[in-house]
Amino acid sequence: MEFIETIKAKAREDLRTIVLPEGTEQRTIKAADRIIGEGLARIILIGNPEEIHHLASEYYLENISKAEIIDPGNNPKADAYADLMVSLRSSKGVTREIALELLKNPLYLAAVMVKAGDADGEVAGAGNATGDVLRPALQYVKTAPGVSVISGTFIMDIPDTMFGDHGMMLFADCAVHPNPSATELAEIAVSTGRTARAIVGMEPRIAMLSFSTKGSAKHEMVDKVVGATRLAREMDPTLQIDGELQADAAIVPGIGASKAPGSPIAGKANVLVFPTLEVGNIAYKLVQRMAKATAVGPILQGMAAPVNDLSRGCSIDDIVGLVAITACQAQASAGK
């Protein structure tokens, strides 16, 4: 896909270090070999070194020797990492002994490596549930300053180029937060707008979606979207945001002009922010299947450093693509 190739090219411009805690998982180690071969990122694999080298030999992988391999059972930085964990979580009952035990878990080790600055980002989830991936990340990487909620956006590449920017759109939140408050919905909108700029290179036109357009219906769910729109504009005045808008008013020029005349977003939105997770998740899957769109993601937003979660049904291509996206997120975090 052309979009992924563009992301890969951007990742190559300034290599970032990405840690893969599932270093002995078959798809992950094969993806790591490709990532190194394509020059997309520096790779850290967590796992037993002997097992990793055996798998590399078994699968005829030529580039794994260029990866850094960290053994969670024999890590020379374990003491320093444990000290960091205690400093961050002693109020939650984390002692040195507990920290050293947690560091034997590759997901905790990866999160602490990101927090310590020894890795720029993390990708996991091929062999672990979302909750298991996110828990240590939220505890140690934490959310970005001024952000209280993480969210998941999908980049939608739609064959019909009349929508968004020549068919490119972002949908959020489709993966994480079931029923955000107005403040949380505003944060999701701002985070998604920033993702559009940093990862897609697209100037966002953000539509806050509802079943009402500009007061056509009255309900507390509409009030939430209206409030979120106001808050999002205050959070980041550089972003173009409007709402509340129905989906057709957001993406069809004629309907937008009729239902929301004068709106800078109506009819030409390229970022859709859904009022609840169920709406966003249903919408992206319908567009993916019925419009034959390519859905890239979910890309997690709002973390202090990039941590991304794979589907356990992911392919090697999915892992390679998400590592490239994570590298680009890390570039953006560093001010690139």
mmCIF file of C-alpha atoms in Angstrom:
data_model
loop_
_atom_site.group_PDB
_atom_site.id
_atom_site.type_symbol
_atom_site.label_atom_id
_atom_site.label_comp_id
_atom_site.label_asym_id
_atom_site.label_seq_id
_atom_site.Cartn_x
_atom_site.Cartn_y
_atom_site.Cartn_z
ATOM 1 C CA MET A 1 0.000 0.000 0.000
ATOM 2 C CA GLU A 2 1.309 3.423 -0.974
ATOM 3 C CA PHE A 3 0.620 4.919 2.465
ATOM 4 C CA ILE A 4 2.733 2.308 4.268
ATOM 5 C CA GLU A 5 5.569 2.832 1.806
ATOM 6 C CA THR A 6 5.434 6.559 2.593
ATOM 7 C CA ILE A 7 5.557 5.785 6.322
ATOM 8 C CA LYS A 8 8.523 3.455 5.787
ATOM 9 C CA ALA A 9 10.386 6.168 3.900
ATOM 10 C CA LYS A 10 9.774 8.587 6.775
ATOM 11 C CA ALA A 11 10.942 6.009 9.336
ATOM 12 C CA ARG A 12 14.221 5.603 7.452
ATOM 13 C CA GLU A 13 14.950 9.337 7.639
ATOM 14 C CA ASP A 14 15.831 9.188 11.346
ATOM 15 C CA LEU A 15 16.140 5.673 12.768
ATOM 16 C CA ARG A 16 14.475 5.047 16.107
ATOM 17 C CA THR A 17 14.910 2.152 18.525
ATOM 18 C CA ILE A 18 11.804 -0.008 18.931
ATOM 19 C CA VAL A 19 11.565 -2.780 21.509
ATOM 20 C CA LEU A 20 9.651 -5.963 20.694
ATOM 21 C CA PRO A 21 8.972 -7.824 23.952
ATOM 22 C CA GLU A 22 7.622 -10.918 22.160
ATOM 23 C CA GLY A 23 11.038 -11.752 20.766
ATOM 24 C CA THR A 24 10.458 -15.492 20.461
ATOM 25 C CA GLU A 25 7.049 -15.217 18.787
ATOM 26 C CA GLN A 26 7.275 -16.560 15.226
ATOM 27 C CA ARG A 27 5.702 -13.640 13.335
ATOM 28 C CA THR A 28 7.510 -11.101 15.500
ATOM 29 C CA ILE A 29 11.006 -12.448 14.907
ATOM 30 C CA LYS A 30 10.340 -12.755 11.159
ATOM 31 C CA ALA A 31 9.031 -9.178 11.120
ATOM 32 C CA ALA A 32 12.097 -8.017 13.063
ATOM 33 C CA ASP A 33 14.332 -9.560 10.401
ATOM 34 C CA ARG A 34 12.465 -7.621 7.683
ATOM 35 C CA ILE A 35 12.472 -4.376 9.652
ATOM 36 C CA ILE A 36 16.232 -4.527 10.084
ATOM 37 C CA GLY A 37 16.716 -5.573 6.454
ATOM 38 C CA GLU A 38 14.584 -2.683 5.194
ATOM 39 C CA GLY A 39 16.308 -0.215 7.498
ATOM 40 C CA LEU A 40 13.119 0.918 9.232
ATOM 41 C CA ALA A 41 14.296 0.934 12.865
ATOM 42 C CA ARG A 42 16.856 -0.326 15.315
ATOM 43 C CA ILE A 43 15.345 -3.371 16.997
ATOM 44 C CA ILE A 44 15.554 -4.708 20.543
ATOM 45 C CA LEU A 45 14.203 -8.242 21.007
ATOM 46 C CA ILE A 46 13.331 -9.448 24.494
ATOM 47 C CA GLY A 47 13.644 -13.170 25.066
ATOM 48 C CA ASN A 48 16.028 -15.998 25.717
ATOM 49 C CA PRO A 49 19.040 -15.372 23.424
ATOM 50 C CA GLU A 50 19.602 -19.050 22.683
ATOM 51 C CA GLU A 51 15.988 -19.517 21.649
ATOM 52 C CA ILE A 52 16.044 -16.386 19.492
ATOM 53 C CA HIS A 53 19.236 -17.482 17.726
ATOM 54 C CA HIS A 54 17.800 -20.977 17.233
ATOM 55 C CA LEU A 55 14.641 -19.551 15.670
ATOM 56 C CA ALA A 56 16.681 -17.234 13.457
ATOM 57 C CA SER A 57 18.611 -20.249 12.194
ATOM 58 C CA GLU A 58 15.473 -22.355 11.761
ATOM 59 C CA TYR A 59 13.734 -19.639 9.714
ATOM 60 C CA TYR A 60 16.880 -18.651 7.780
ATOM 61 C CA LEU A 61 16.762 -15.088 9.073
ATOM 62 C CA GLU A 62 19.812 -13.103 8.054
ATOM 63 C CA ASN A 63 19.455 -9.894 10.054
ATOM 64 C CA ILE A 64 18.656 -10.942 13.631
ATOM 65 C CA SER A 65 22.354 -10.783 14.516
ATOM 66 C CA LYS A 66 22.015 -6.986 14.110
ATOM 67 C CA ALA A 67 19.270 -6.776 16.753
ATOM 68 C CA GLU A 68 19.987 -6.134 20.403
ATOM 69 C CA ILE A 69 18.745 -9.082 22.445
ATOM 70 C CA ILE A 70 17.795 -8.642 26.096
ATOM 71 C CA ASP A 71 17.349 -11.686 28.305
ATOM 72 C CA PRO A 72 14.699 -10.857 30.933
ATOM 73 C CA GLY A 73 16.139 -13.571 33.161
ATOM 74 C CA ASN A 74 19.684 -12.189 33.047
ATOM 75 C CA ASN A 75 19.502 -8.447 32.440
ATOM 76 C CA PRO A 76 22.519 -6.371 33.565
ATOM 77 C CA LYS A 77 20.307 -3.285 33.897
ATOM 78 C CA ALA A 78 17.737 -4.984 36.130
ATOM 79 C CA ASP A 79 18.895 -3.170 39.285
ATOM 80 C CA ALA A 80 18.756 0.250 37.658
ATOM 81 C CA TYR A 81 15.354 -0.475 36.168
ATOM 82 C CA ALA A 82 14.078 -1.714 39.538
ATOM 83 C CA ASP A 83 15.191 1.545 41.155
ATOM 84 C CA LEU A 84 13.264 3.482 38.497
ATOM 85 C CA MET A 85 10.147 1.378 39.045
ATOM 86 C CA VAL A 86 10.261 1.894 42.805
ATOM 87 C CA SER A 87 10.681 5.659 42.356
ATOM 88 C CA LEU A 88 7.577 5.729 40.157
ATOM 89 C CA ARG A 89 5.326 3.231 41.935
ATOM 90 C CA SER A 90 6.383 2.937 45.585
ATOM 91 C CA SER A 91 3.134 4.652 46.571
ATOM 92 C CA LYS A 92 1.337 1.761 44.859
ATOM 93 C CA GLY A 93 3.224 -0.799 46.896
ATOM 94 C CA VAL A 94 6.023 -1.590 44.432
ATOM 95 C CA THR A 95 9.104 -2.649 46.381
ATOM 96 C CA ARG A 96 12.517 -3.516 44.973
ATOM 97 C CA GLU A 97 11.709 -7.222 45.240
ATOM 98 C CA ILE A 98 8.410 -6.793 43.398
ATOM 99 C CA ALA A 99 10.102 -4.680 40.729
ATOM 100 C CA LEU A 100 12.803 -7.260 40.086
ATOM 101 C CA GLU A 101 10.146 -9.937 39.731
ATOM 102 C CA LEU A 102 8.050 -7.806 37.355
ATOM 103 C CA LEU A 103 11.111 -7.209 35.181
ATOM 104 C CA LYS A 104 11.172 -10.912 34.338
ATOM 105 C CA ASN A 105 7.943 -10.238 32.415
ATOM 106 C CA PRO A 106 8.972 -8.970 28.950
ATOM 107 C CA LEU A 107 5.985 -6.591 28.764
ATOM 108 C CA TYR A 108 7.018 -4.832 31.979
ATOM 109 C CA LEU A 109 10.663 -4.821 30.947
ATOM 110 C CA ALA A 110 9.794 -3.243 27.587
ATOM 111 C CA ALA A 111 7.676 -0.517 29.190
ATOM 112 C CA VAL A 112 10.423 0.361 31.666
ATOM 113 C CA MET A 113 13.010 0.441 28.871
ATOM 114 C CA VAL A 114 10.862 2.999 27.064
ATOM 115 C CA LYS A 115 10.447 5.027 30.256
ATOM 116 C CA ALA A 116 14.210 4.927 30.866
ATOM 117 C CA GLY A 117 14.906 6.147 27.329
ATOM 118 C CA ASP A 118 16.662 2.947 26.264
ATOM 119 C CA ALA A 119 13.983 2.432 23.598
ATOM 120 C CA ASP A 120 11.982 5.051 21.713
ATOM 121 C CA GLY A 121 8.838 2.943 21.429
ATOM 122 C CA GLU A 122 7.284 -0.486 21.888
ATOM 123 C CA VAL A 123 5.162 -2.786 19.739
ATOM 124 C CA ALA A 124 3.539 -5.887 21.231
ATOM 125 C CA GLY A 125 0.313 -7.872 21.177
ATOM 126 C CA ALA A 126 0.966 -10.657 18.665
ATOM 127 C CA GLY A 127 0.930 -13.104 21.552
ATOM 128 C CA ASN A 128 -0.619 -11.103 24.391
ATOM 129 C CA ALA A 129 -4.019 -9.575 25.152
ATOM 130 C CA THR A 130 -4.473 -5.814 24.876
ATOM 131 C CA GLY A 131 -4.917 -5.399 28.623
ATOM 132 C CA ASP A 132 -1.638 -7.169 29.321
ATOM 133 C CA VAL A 133 0.188 -4.893 26.862
ATOM 134 C CA LEU A 134 -1.365 -1.650 28.081
ATOM 135 C CA ARG A 135 -1.216 -2.241 31.827
ATOM 136 C CA PRO A 136 2.564 -1.866 32.260
ATOM 137 C CA ALA A 137 2.645 0.907 29.661
ATOM 138 C CA LEU A 138 0.075 2.947 31.574
ATOM 139 C CA GLN A 139 1.850 2.284 34.867
ATOM 140 C CA TYR A 140 5.332 3.260 33.719
ATOM 141 C CA VAL A 141 5.295 5.087 30.363
ATOM 142 C CA LYS A 142 2.104 6.918 31.391
ATOM 143 C CA THR A 143 0.054 9.391 29.362
ATOM 144 C CA ALA A 144 1.441 12.546 27.772
ATOM 145 C CA PRO A 145 1.308 15.817 29.738
ATOM 146 C CA GLY A 146 -2.178 17.306 29.643
ATOM 147 C CA VAL A 147 -3.727 14.036 28.443
ATOM 148 C CA SER A 148 -5.787 11.814 30.725
ATOM 149 C CA VAL A 149 -6.995 9.223 28.233
ATOM 150 C CA ILE A 150 -5.426 7.038 25.574
ATOM 151 C CA SER A 151 -7.326 6.259 22.413
ATOM 152 C CA GLY A 152 -6.966 4.265 19.229
ATOM 153 C CA THR A 153 -7.202 5.706 15.737
ATOM 154 C CA PHE A 154 -7.435 3.879 12.424
ATOM 155 C CA ILE A 155 -6.027 5.343 9.241
ATOM 156 C CA MET A 156 -8.599 4.491 6.579
ATOM 157 C CA ASP A 157 -7.487 4.318 2.953
ATOM 158 C CA ILE A 158 -10.793 4.422 1.040
ATOM 159 C CA PRO A 159 -10.948 3.548 -2.692
ATOM 160 C CA ASP A 160 -13.471 6.346 -3.334
ATOM 161 C CA THR A 161 -11.175 9.356 -3.393
ATOM 162 C CA MET A 162 -14.000 11.887 -2.991
ATOM 163 C CA PHE A 163 -13.814 11.357 0.787
ATOM 164 C CA GLY A 164 -11.233 12.906 3.101
ATOM 165 C CA ASP A 165 -7.909 13.703 1.480
ATOM 166 C CA HIS A 166 -8.083 11.663 -1.730
ATOM 167 C CA GLY A 167 -9.589 8.779 0.220
ATOM 168 C CA MET A 168 -7.384 9.095 3.300
ATOM 169 C CA MET A 169 -9.217 9.571 6.618
ATOM 170 C CA LEU A 170 -8.683 8.986 10.331
ATOM 171 C CA PHE A 171 -11.360 7.424 12.577
ATOM 172 C CA ALA A 172 -11.212 7.623 16.395
ATOM 173 C CA ASP A 173 -11.722 6.274 18.997
ATOM 174 C CA CYS A 174 -12.257 2.804 17.564
ATOM 175 C CA ALA A 175 -10.236 0.708 19.991
ATOM 176 C CA VAL A 176 -9.885 1.785 23.616
ATOM 177 C CA HIS A 177 -12.298 4.004 25.554
ATOM 178 C CA PRO A 178 -15.939 2.816 25.684
ATOM 179 C CA ASN A 179 -17.798 5.977 26.690
ATOM 180 C CA PRO A 180 -15.610 9.081 26.952
ATOM 181 C CA SER A 181 -16.760 12.174 28.809
ATOM 182 C CA ALA A 182 -16.856 15.509 26.999
ATOM 183 C CA THR A 183 -13.355 16.309 28.243
ATOM 184 C CA GLU A 184 -12.024 12.904 27.230
ATOM 185 C CA LEU A 185 -13.702 13.163 23.822
ATOM 186 C CA ALA A 186 -12.021 16.541 23.334
ATOM 187 C CA GLU A 187 -8.635 15.004 24.188
ATOM 188 C CA ILE A 188 -9.286 12.205 21.678
ATOM 189 C CA ALA A 189 -10.042 14.799 18.996
ATOM 190 C CA VAL A 190 -6.861 16.744 19.715
ATOM 191 C CA SER A 191 -4.714 13.603 19.846
ATOM 192 C CA THR A 192 -6.150 12.400 16.528
ATOM 193 C CA GLY A 193 -5.527 15.753 14.884
ATOM 194 C CA ARG A 194 -1.915 15.624 15.996
ATOM 195 C CA THR A 195 -1.601 12.058 14.700
ATOM 196 C CA ALA A 196 -2.913 13.208 11.337
ATOM 197 C CA ARG A 197 -0.176 15.821 11.165
ATOM 198 C CA ALA A 198 2.692 13.748 12.553
ATOM 199 C CA ILE A 199 2.060 10.372 10.912
ATOM 200 C CA VAL A 200 -0.004 11.036 7.795
ATOM 201 C CA GLY A 201 1.348 14.501 6.998
ATOM 202 C CA MET A 202 -2.222 15.685 6.605
ATOM 203 C CA GLU A 203 -3.701 18.951 7.874
ATOM 204 C CA PRO A 204 -6.679 17.708 9.919
ATOM 205 C CA ARG A 205 -10.257 18.840 9.414
ATOM 206 C CA ILE A 206 -11.944 17.298 12.427
ATOM 207 C CA ALA A 207 -15.654 16.494 12.597
ATOM 208 C CA MET A 208 -17.173 15.711 15.993
ATOM 209 C CA LEU A 209 -19.906 13.263 15.040
ATOM 210 C CA SER A 210 -23.374 12.857 16.483
ATOM 211 C CA PHE A 211 -26.892 11.959 15.355
ATOM 212 C CA SER A 212 -27.572 15.704 15.282
ATOM 213 C CA THR A 213 -26.220 18.551 13.162
ATOM 214 C CA LYS A 214 -26.032 21.995 14.732
ATOM 215 C CA GLY A 215 -28.941 21.540 17.103
ATOM 216 C CA SER A 216 -31.242 19.490 14.870
ATOM 217 C CA ALA A 217 -31.841 17.140 17.823
ATOM 218 C CA LYS A 218 -31.821 17.628 21.580
ATOM 219 C CA HIS A 219 -30.330 14.974 23.843
ATOM 220 C CA GLU A 220 -27.663 14.646 26.529
ATOM 221 C CA MET A 221 -25.520 12.647 24.077
ATOM 222 C CA VAL A 222 -25.625 15.599 21.682
ATOM 223 C CA ASP A 223 -24.754 17.962 24.536
ATOM 224 C CA LYS A 224 -21.625 15.875 25.207
ATOM 225 C CA VAL A 225 -20.404 16.317 21.635
ATOM 226 C CA VAL A 226 -21.177 20.051 21.649
ATOM 227 C CA GLY A 227 -19.215 20.448 24.880
ATOM 228 C CA ALA A 228 -16.352 18.317 23.568
ATOM 229 C CA THR A 229 -16.120 20.476 20.439
ATOM 230 C CA ARG A 230 -15.795 23.638 22.513
ATOM 231 C CA LEU A 231 -13.185 22.075 24.809
ATOM 232 C CA ALA A 232 -11.140 20.668 21.935
ATOM 233 C CA ARG A 233 -10.930 24.095 20.313
ATOM 234 C CA GLU A 234 -9.676 25.517 23.611
ATOM 235 C CA MET A 235 -7.130 22.707 24.049
ATOM 236 C CA ASP A 236 -5.548 23.282 20.650
ATOM 237 C CA PRO A 237 -6.623 26.434 18.776
ATOM 238 C CA THR A 238 -4.396 25.455 15.828
ATOM 239 C CA LEU A 239 -6.740 22.608 14.881
ATOM 240 C CA GLN A 240 -9.797 22.997 12.647
ATOM 241 C CA ILE A 241 -12.660 21.362 14.577
ATOM 242 C CA ASP A 242 -16.423 21.575 14.199
ATOM 243 C CA GLY A 243 -19.449 19.788 15.584
ATOM 244 C CA GLU A 244 -21.858 18.470 16.286
ATOM 245 C CA LEU A 245 -22.212 17.014 12.786
ATOM 246 C CA GLN A 246 -23.994 13.993 11.388
ATOM 247 C CA ALA A 247 -21.788 11.694 9.329
ATOM 248 C CA ASP A 248 -23.257 12.707 5.967
ATOM 249 C CA ALA A 249 -22.950 16.392 6.833
ATOM 250 C CA ALA A 250 -19.314 15.808 7.731
ATOM 251 C CA ILE A 251 -18.184 14.065 4.532
ATOM 252 C CA VAL A 252 -20.602 14.971 1.674
ATOM 253 C CA PRO A 253 -20.110 18.550 0.405
ATOM 254 C CA GLY A 254 -23.697 19.153 -0.718
ATOM 255 C CA ILE A 255 -25.209 17.851 2.506
ATOM 256 C CA GLY A 256 -22.648 19.728 4.595
ATOM 257 C CA ALA A 257 -23.489 22.996 2.861
ATOM 258 C CA SER A 258 -27.214 22.392 3.408
ATOM 259 C CA LYS A 259 -27.128 21.231 7.029
ATOM 260 C CA ALA A 260 -24.225 23.331 8.336
ATOM 261 C CA PRO A 261 -23.788 26.371 6.077
ATOM 262 C CA GLY A 262 -20.644 28.318 6.840
ATOM 263 C CA SER A 263 -18.923 25.423 8.623
ATOM 264 C CA PRO A 264 -15.213 25.121 7.731
ATOM 265 C CA ILE A 265 -15.418 21.350 8.220
ATOM 266 C CA ALA A 266 -18.844 20.220 7.001
ATOM 267 C CA GLY A 267 -18.623 18.245 3.772
ATOM 268 C CA LYS A 268 -14.836 18.001 3.784
ATOM 269 C CA ALA A 269 -13.808 16.349 7.058
ATOM 270 C CA ASN A 270 -10.788 14.037 6.960
ATOM 271 C CA VAL A 271 -10.862 13.133 10.673
ATOM 272 C CA LEU A 272 -14.002 11.625 12.202
ATOM 273 C CA VAL A 273 -14.320 11.545 15.995
ATOM 274 C CA PHE A 274 -17.063 9.225 17.201
ATOM 275 C CA PRO A 275 -19.020 9.845 20.409
ATOM 276 C CA THR A 276 -18.500 6.331 21.807
ATOM 277 C CA LEU A 277 -16.276 3.331 21.161
ATOM 278 C CA GLU A 278 -19.118 1.138 19.930
ATOM 279 C CA VAL A 279 -19.990 3.641 17.203
ATOM 280 C CA GLY A 280 -16.379 4.054 16.109
ATOM 281 C CA ASN A 281 -15.614 0.337 16.103
ATOM 282 C CA ILE A 282 -18.762 -0.519 14.119
ATOM 283 C CA ALA A 283 -18.142 2.316 11.657
ATOM 284 C CA TYR A 284 -14.546 1.453 10.798
ATOM 285 C CA LYS A 285 -15.404 -2.221 10.281
ATOM 286 C CA LEU A 286 -18.350 -1.377 8.036
ATOM 287 C CA VAL A 287 -16.226 0.969 5.932
ATOM 288 C CA GLN A 288 -13.412 -1.577 5.819
ATOM 289 C CA ARG A 289 -15.668 -4.401 4.616
ATOM 290 C CA MET A 290 -18.343 -2.662 2.567
ATOM 291 C CA ALA A 291 -16.227 0.074 1.002
ATOM 292 C CA LYS A 292 -13.188 -2.223 0.692
ATOM 293 C CA ALA A 293 -11.073 0.271 2.600
ATOM 294 C CA THR A 294 -7.691 -0.577 4.077
ATOM 295 C CA ALA A 295 -7.665 0.022 7.837
ATOM 296 C CA VAL A 296 -4.244 0.646 9.398
ATOM 297 C CA GLY A 297 -4.197 0.460 13.181
ATOM 298 C CA PRO A 298 -5.224 0.862 15.826
ATOM 299 C CA ILE A 299 -2.544 3.453 16.469
ATOM 300 C CA LEU A 300 -2.528 4.280 20.172
ATOM 301 C CA GLN A 301 -2.551 7.977 21.044
ATOM 302 C CA GLY A 302 -1.977 9.922 24.205
ATOM 303 C CA MET A 303 0.991 7.994 25.615
ATOM 304 C CA ALA A 304 4.069 9.900 26.760
ATOM 305 C CA ALA A 305 6.066 7.703 24.351
ATOM 306 C CA PRO A 306 4.674 5.479 21.592
ATOM 307 C CA VAL A 307 3.391 2.061 22.614
ATOM 308 C CA ASN A 308 1.278 0.159 20.097
ATOM 309 C CA ASP A 309 -0.811 -2.964 20.463
ATOM 310 C CA LEU A 310 -1.162 -5.574 17.733
ATOM 311 C CA SER A 311 -4.075 -7.881 17.117
ATOM 312 C CA ARG A 312 -3.252 -11.469 18.034
ATOM 313 C CA GLY A 313 -4.366 -12.334 14.506
ATOM 314 C CA CYS A 314 -1.820 -9.961 12.970
ATOM 315 C CA SER A 315 0.354 -10.790 9.982
ATOM 316 C CA ILE A 316 4.074 -10.188 9.552
ATOM 317 C CA ASP A 317 3.173 -7.255 7.281
ATOM 318 C CA ASP A 318 1.017 -5.806 10.071
ATOM 319 C CA ILE A 319 3.935 -5.914 12.514
ATOM 320 C CA VAL A 320 6.350 -4.342 10.039
ATOM 321 C CA GLY A 321 3.878 -1.557 9.257
ATOM 322 C CA LEU A 322 3.085 -0.821 12.897
ATOM 323 C CA VAL A 323 6.772 -0.696 13.824
ATOM 324 C CA ALA A 324 7.298 1.859 11.031
ATOM 325 C CA ILE A 325 4.365 3.913 12.353
ATOM 326 C CA THR A 326 5.706 3.661 15.913
ATOM 327 C CA ALA A 327 9.087 4.889 14.694
ATOM 328 C CA CYS A 328 7.393 7.885 13.076
ATOM 329 C CA GLN A 329 5.489 8.595 16.291
ATOM 330 C CA ALA A 330 8.818 8.521 18.142
ATOM 331 C CA GLN A 331 10.274 10.993 15.650
ATOM 332 C CA ALA A 332 7.323 13.308 16.287
ATOM 333 C CA SER A 333 7.749 12.962 20.070
ATOM 334 C CA ALA A 334 11.369 14.001 19.678
ATOM 335 C CA GLY A 335 10.312 17.115 17.808
ATOM 336 C CA LYS A 336 10.948 15.921 14.280
#
